[in-house]
Amino acid sequence: MKIVKNVLMLLGVFFVISTLVFAVQNTIEEQSDDSMDMAENDPNKNVAEEYKISAIDIPEDLNFAGEPVPQNDPEVMERVDREFLVNTYWQSNALLLMKRAHKYFPIIEPILAKNGIPDDFKYLAVAESGLQNVVSHAGATGFWQIMRRTGQEYGLEVNKNVDERYHLEKSTEVACKYLNKWKEKYGSWTLTAAAYNAGPGSINKFMGIQQVEDYYDLLLGEETGRYVFRIMAIKEILSHPEKYGFEIEKEDMYTVVPTFKVEVDEPVFSFADFAQEYEINYKILKRHNPWLREPHLNNASKKKYIIEIPNKGYYKVSSSNP
């Protein structure tokens, strides 16, 4: 009798659980059906009504530094089209480039103009580094991706303690000298840009083997073959963002924090202590002076360095612990 009672009890529990599971399943299915009905009746359910993906109209006067693109060449135009599509529809990256360009182009532009470099070359810096102090796998460094040997050859201090390839104004001056040198050799800004990316040795080699003297006639490696087209696409998108569907307000842009200059002609044993003297911290000091590579300055030769200090009121700095 006891066994029969236990069996009946188990059957009862099973029946209750089954009923509950069935009820939950029905509820979920009804909610799902209701959601589907709402979606079917929702006039805004079609994502395409809010987001259009389309081919890109290429400007008819496409050029680099005033040198026209042979737009009657279908092979060239396929390469152009690729860069316009890739860079237009990589929206997050494009927005970041616009924000950074607003901050850094006003620094770069007058240096280019002073050295006789076409304004389009500011977009070369964008293509090279995304306007960031990055380091390539080959060791090219900074906004302009300058190699150690090239930087030293053109007068930059490059060592573990100080690396002026990270100094925007000084590295831009070096980039201008380098570009002017190869423009004098090639007579073409387009080939000059290609040589900046691949190195003049590679460009000379390809020109010799292929017996052509125009960038658009050269068969180059993947990166350099896309390089000038990428620069032109970036130039067009950043110059006319609204044309490509970007809506960005001035207040959304990054801006330069005003600074004043401090001359240093002796060793600095601790930049953390140095920063506190100006009511900032080490992080902020390095943000404005990324060319200072270590937390101290050796300066045994007592060379004069110019360190930029942000004006008061732009950063909230916590007081240091005693």
Coordinates of C-alpha atoms in Angstrom, one line a residue:
M1 CA 0.0 0.0 0.0
K2 CA 2.8 2.3 0.9
I3 CA 4.5 1.6 -2.5
V4 CA 1.2 2.5 -4.3
K5 CA 0.9 5.8 -2.5
N6 CA 4.5 6.7 -3.4
V7 CA 3.8 5.9 -7.1
L8 CA 0.7 8.0 -7.1
M9 CA 2.5 10.9 -5.4
L10 CA 5.3 10.8 -8.1
L11 CA 2.7 10.7 -10.9
G12 CA 1.0 13.8 -9.3
V13 CA 4.3 15.7 -9.1
F14 CA 5.1 14.8 -12.7
F15 CA 1.6 15.9 -13.8
V16 CA 2.0 19.3 -12.1
I17 CA 5.4 19.9 -13.6
S18 CA 4.2 18.9 -17.1
T19 CA 1.3 21.3 -16.7
L20 CA 3.6 24.2 -15.7
V21 CA 6.1 23.5 -18.5
F22 CA 3.2 23.4 -21.1
A23 CA 1.9 26.7 -19.8
V24 CA 5.3 28.4 -20.0
Q25 CA 5.8 27.1 -23.5
N26 CA 2.4 28.4 -24.6
T27 CA 3.1 31.8 -23.0
I28 CA 6.5 32.1 -24.8
E29 CA 4.9 31.0 -28.1
E30 CA 2.1 33.5 -27.7
Q31 CA 4.6 36.3 -26.9
S32 CA 6.7 35.3 -29.9
D33 CA 3.6 35.3 -32.1
D34 CA 2.6 38.7 -30.8
S35 CA 6.1 40.1 -31.4
M36 CA 6.0 38.8 -35.0
D37 CA 2.5 40.3 -35.5
M38 CA 3.8 43.6 -34.2
A39 CA 6.9 43.4 -36.5
E40 CA 4.7 42.6 -39.5
N41 CA 2.5 45.6 -38.7
D42 CA 5.3 47.9 -37.9
P43 CA 6.0 50.2 -40.9
N44 CA 9.5 50.9 -39.6
K45 CA 10.6 47.3 -39.3
N46 CA 12.6 47.4 -42.6
V47 CA 16.2 48.3 -41.6
A48 CA 16.9 49.5 -45.2
E49 CA 14.5 52.4 -44.7
E50 CA 16.9 53.8 -42.2
Y51 CA 20.2 52.6 -43.6
K52 CA 21.1 52.5 -47.3
I53 CA 24.0 50.7 -48.8
S54 CA 24.8 51.9 -52.3
A55 CA 27.5 52.3 -54.8
I56 CA 29.6 55.4 -54.4
D57 CA 29.6 58.2 -57.1
I58 CA 33.2 59.0 -57.8
P59 CA 34.0 62.8 -58.3
E60 CA 34.7 63.6 -62.0
D61 CA 37.7 65.8 -61.1
L62 CA 39.5 63.3 -58.9
N63 CA 43.1 64.2 -58.4
F64 CA 46.1 64.0 -56.0
A65 CA 48.0 67.2 -55.4
G66 CA 46.5 68.6 -58.6
E67 CA 47.6 65.6 -60.7
P68 CA 44.5 64.1 -62.4
V69 CA 43.6 60.5 -62.1
P70 CA 43.1 58.7 -65.5
Q71 CA 39.4 58.1 -65.0
N72 CA 39.0 56.7 -68.4
D73 CA 41.0 53.7 -67.4
P74 CA 38.6 50.9 -66.0
E75 CA 41.4 49.2 -64.1
V76 CA 42.3 52.4 -62.3
M77 CA 38.7 53.1 -61.6
E78 CA 38.1 49.7 -60.0
R79 CA 40.9 50.5 -57.6
V80 CA 39.5 53.9 -56.9
D81 CA 36.1 52.4 -56.3
R82 CA 37.4 49.9 -53.8
E83 CA 39.0 52.6 -51.6
F84 CA 35.9 54.8 -51.7
L85 CA 33.7 51.8 -50.7
V86 CA 36.0 50.5 -48.0
N87 CA 36.6 53.9 -46.4
T88 CA 33.0 55.2 -46.7
Y89 CA 31.4 52.1 -45.1
W90 CA 34.0 51.8 -42.4
Q91 CA 32.0 54.4 -40.6
S92 CA 33.5 54.2 -37.1
N93 CA 37.0 54.7 -38.4
A94 CA 36.0 57.6 -40.7
L95 CA 34.3 59.4 -37.8
L96 CA 37.5 59.0 -35.7
L97 CA 39.6 60.4 -38.6
M98 CA 37.3 63.4 -38.9
K99 CA 37.6 64.1 -35.1
R100 CA 41.4 63.8 -35.1
A101 CA 41.8 65.8 -38.3
H102 CA 40.0 68.7 -36.7
K103 CA 42.5 68.6 -33.9
Y104 CA 45.8 68.0 -35.8
F105 CA 45.3 69.5 -39.3
P106 CA 45.7 73.1 -38.1
I107 CA 49.2 72.1 -36.8
I108 CA 50.2 70.2 -40.0
E109 CA 48.8 72.5 -42.7
P110 CA 51.0 75.6 -42.1
I111 CA 54.1 73.4 -42.0
L112 CA 53.3 71.8 -45.3
A113 CA 52.5 75.2 -46.9
K114 CA 55.8 76.7 -45.5
N115 CA 57.8 73.9 -47.2
G116 CA 55.9 74.0 -50.5
I117 CA 54.2 70.7 -50.0
P118 CA 50.6 70.4 -51.4
D119 CA 47.9 70.4 -48.8
D120 CA 46.8 67.0 -50.0
F121 CA 49.8 65.4 -48.2
K122 CA 48.1 66.0 -44.8
Y123 CA 45.9 63.0 -45.9
L124 CA 49.1 61.0 -46.4
A125 CA 49.6 61.3 -42.6
V126 CA 46.1 60.0 -42.1
A127 CA 46.7 57.0 -44.4
E128 CA 50.1 56.3 -42.7
S129 CA 49.0 56.4 -39.0
G130 CA 45.4 57.4 -38.6
L131 CA 46.9 60.5 -37.0
Q132 CA 48.2 58.5 -34.1
N133 CA 51.6 57.9 -32.6
V134 CA 51.8 54.3 -33.8
V135 CA 54.8 52.0 -34.5
S136 CA 54.8 49.7 -37.5
H137 CA 56.2 46.1 -37.5
A138 CA 59.2 47.6 -39.3
G139 CA 59.8 50.2 -36.6
A140 CA 58.4 53.2 -38.5
T141 CA 57.1 55.6 -35.9
G142 CA 54.8 58.5 -35.3
F143 CA 52.2 60.3 -37.4
W144 CA 54.5 60.3 -40.4
Q145 CA 55.8 56.7 -39.8
I146 CA 59.5 57.8 -40.0
M147 CA 62.2 55.1 -39.7
R148 CA 64.9 55.6 -37.1
R149 CA 67.7 56.0 -39.7
T150 CA 65.7 58.5 -41.7
G151 CA 64.8 60.6 -38.7
Q152 CA 68.4 60.8 -37.6
E153 CA 69.6 61.6 -41.1
Y154 CA 67.2 64.6 -41.1
G155 CA 68.2 65.8 -37.7
L156 CA 65.8 64.2 -35.3
E157 CA 67.1 63.0 -31.9
V158 CA 66.2 59.3 -31.8
N159 CA 67.2 57.2 -28.7
K160 CA 65.6 55.4 -25.8
N161 CA 65.4 58.7 -23.8
V162 CA 64.1 61.1 -26.5
D163 CA 62.5 60.2 -29.8
E164 CA 61.5 63.2 -31.8
R165 CA 59.7 61.1 -34.4
Y166 CA 56.8 61.5 -31.8
H167 CA 57.1 65.3 -32.0
L168 CA 54.4 66.3 -34.4
E169 CA 55.9 69.6 -35.6
K170 CA 59.5 68.3 -35.9
S171 CA 58.4 65.1 -37.6
T172 CA 56.2 67.1 -40.1
E173 CA 59.2 69.2 -41.0
V174 CA 61.2 66.0 -41.7
A175 CA 58.4 64.6 -43.8
C176 CA 58.4 67.8 -45.9
K177 CA 62.2 67.6 -46.5
Y178 CA 61.8 63.9 -47.5
L179 CA 58.9 64.6 -49.8
N180 CA 60.6 67.6 -51.5
K181 CA 63.7 65.4 -52.1
W182 CA 61.7 62.8 -54.0
K183 CA 59.5 65.3 -55.8
E184 CA 62.8 66.7 -57.3
K185 CA 63.8 63.3 -58.4
Y186 CA 60.5 62.0 -59.8
G187 CA 58.8 65.2 -60.9
S188 CA 55.5 63.8 -59.8
W189 CA 53.7 64.2 -56.5
T190 CA 51.9 60.8 -57.1
L191 CA 55.2 58.9 -57.4
T192 CA 56.6 60.9 -54.5
A193 CA 53.7 59.6 -52.3
A194 CA 54.3 56.1 -53.5
A195 CA 58.0 56.4 -52.7
Y196 CA 57.1 57.6 -49.2
N197 CA 55.2 54.4 -48.6
A198 CA 57.4 51.8 -50.3
G199 CA 60.7 53.5 -50.3
P200 CA 62.4 55.0 -53.4
G201 CA 64.5 51.9 -53.9
S202 CA 61.4 49.8 -54.5
I203 CA 59.8 52.4 -56.8
N204 CA 63.1 52.7 -58.8
K205 CA 63.2 48.9 -59.1
F206 CA 59.6 48.6 -60.4
M207 CA 60.0 51.5 -62.8
G208 CA 63.2 49.9 -64.2
I209 CA 61.7 46.4 -64.6
Q210 CA 58.4 47.6 -66.0
Q211 CA 59.8 50.5 -68.1
V212 CA 57.2 53.0 -67.1
E213 CA 57.4 56.3 -65.3
D214 CA 53.8 56.9 -64.1
Y215 CA 52.3 55.6 -60.9
Y216 CA 49.1 54.6 -62.6
D217 CA 51.1 52.4 -65.1
L218 CA 53.0 50.6 -62.4
L219 CA 52.2 47.2 -61.1
L220 CA 53.1 47.5 -57.4
G221 CA 52.6 45.5 -54.2
E222 CA 49.2 45.4 -52.5
E223 CA 49.8 48.2 -50.0
T224 CA 51.6 50.7 -52.3
G225 CA 49.2 49.8 -55.2
R226 CA 46.3 51.0 -53.0
Y227 CA 48.1 53.8 -51.3
V228 CA 47.4 56.9 -53.4
F229 CA 43.8 55.8 -54.1
R230 CA 43.3 55.4 -50.4
I231 CA 44.6 58.9 -49.7
M232 CA 42.3 60.3 -52.3
A233 CA 39.3 58.5 -50.9
I234 CA 40.1 59.8 -47.4
K235 CA 40.6 63.3 -48.7
E236 CA 37.2 63.2 -50.4
I237 CA 35.3 61.8 -47.4
L238 CA 36.9 64.0 -44.8
S239 CA 36.4 67.1 -47.1
H240 CA 32.7 66.4 -47.8
P241 CA 31.4 64.1 -45.0
E242 CA 27.8 65.0 -45.5
K243 CA 28.0 63.8 -49.1
Y244 CA 28.8 60.4 -47.8
G245 CA 26.1 60.2 -45.1
F246 CA 28.2 61.5 -42.1
E247 CA 26.6 63.9 -39.7
I248 CA 29.0 65.4 -37.3
E249 CA 28.8 68.6 -35.4
K250 CA 31.7 70.9 -34.5
E251 CA 31.2 70.2 -30.8
D252 CA 31.8 66.5 -31.5
M253 CA 35.3 67.2 -32.8
Y254 CA 38.5 66.8 -30.8
T255 CA 40.4 70.0 -30.1
V256 CA 43.9 71.0 -29.1
V257 CA 44.4 72.0 -25.5
P258 CA 46.3 75.3 -25.3
T259 CA 49.8 75.1 -23.8
F260 CA 52.7 77.2 -22.8
K261 CA 56.4 76.3 -23.3
V262 CA 59.0 75.6 -20.6
E263 CA 62.7 75.5 -21.5
V264 CA 64.7 72.7 -19.9
D265 CA 68.5 72.6 -20.3
E266 CA 69.4 70.3 -17.4
P267 CA 68.6 66.7 -16.5
V268 CA 65.2 65.9 -15.1
F269 CA 65.3 63.1 -12.6
S270 CA 61.6 62.6 -12.3
F271 CA 58.9 63.8 -14.7
A272 CA 56.3 62.8 -12.2
D273 CA 57.7 65.4 -9.8
F274 CA 58.2 67.9 -12.7
A275 CA 54.6 67.5 -13.7
Q276 CA 53.3 68.2 -10.2
E277 CA 55.2 71.5 -10.2
Y278 CA 52.8 72.6 -12.9
E279 CA 49.7 71.1 -11.3
I280 CA 49.4 68.2 -13.8
N281 CA 50.3 64.6 -13.6
Y282 CA 52.8 62.4 -15.5
K283 CA 50.1 61.1 -17.9
I284 CA 49.1 64.6 -19.0
L285 CA 52.7 65.6 -19.4
K286 CA 53.4 62.6 -21.7
R287 CA 50.2 63.3 -23.6
H288 CA 51.5 66.7 -24.6
N289 CA 55.1 65.6 -25.0
P290 CA 55.1 62.0 -26.3
W291 CA 58.7 62.4 -27.6
L292 CA 59.8 62.1 -24.0
R293 CA 60.2 58.3 -23.9
E294 CA 61.3 57.7 -20.3
P295 CA 60.2 59.1 -16.9
H296 CA 63.4 61.1 -16.7
L297 CA 65.6 63.2 -19.0
N298 CA 69.3 62.4 -19.1
N299 CA 70.5 65.5 -20.9
A300 CA 74.2 65.2 -19.9
S301 CA 75.1 67.6 -22.7
K302 CA 72.7 70.3 -21.2
K303 CA 70.8 70.6 -24.5
K304 CA 67.9 73.0 -24.6
Y305 CA 64.5 71.2 -24.8
I306 CA 61.1 72.8 -25.1
I307 CA 58.4 71.0 -23.0
E308 CA 54.7 71.9 -23.5
I309 CA 52.6 72.4 -20.4
P310 CA 48.8 72.7 -20.8
N311 CA 47.1 75.8 -19.5
K312 CA 45.4 75.6 -16.2
G313 CA 41.7 74.5 -16.1
Y314 CA 41.6 72.1 -19.0
Y315 CA 42.3 68.9 -16.9
K316 CA 41.0 67.7 -13.6
V317 CA 44.0 66.4 -11.7
S318 CA 43.6 64.6 -8.4
S319 CA 45.9 65.8 -5.7
S320 CA 48.8 63.4 -5.1
N321 CA 49.1 61.4 -1.9
P322 CA 51.5 62.7 0.7

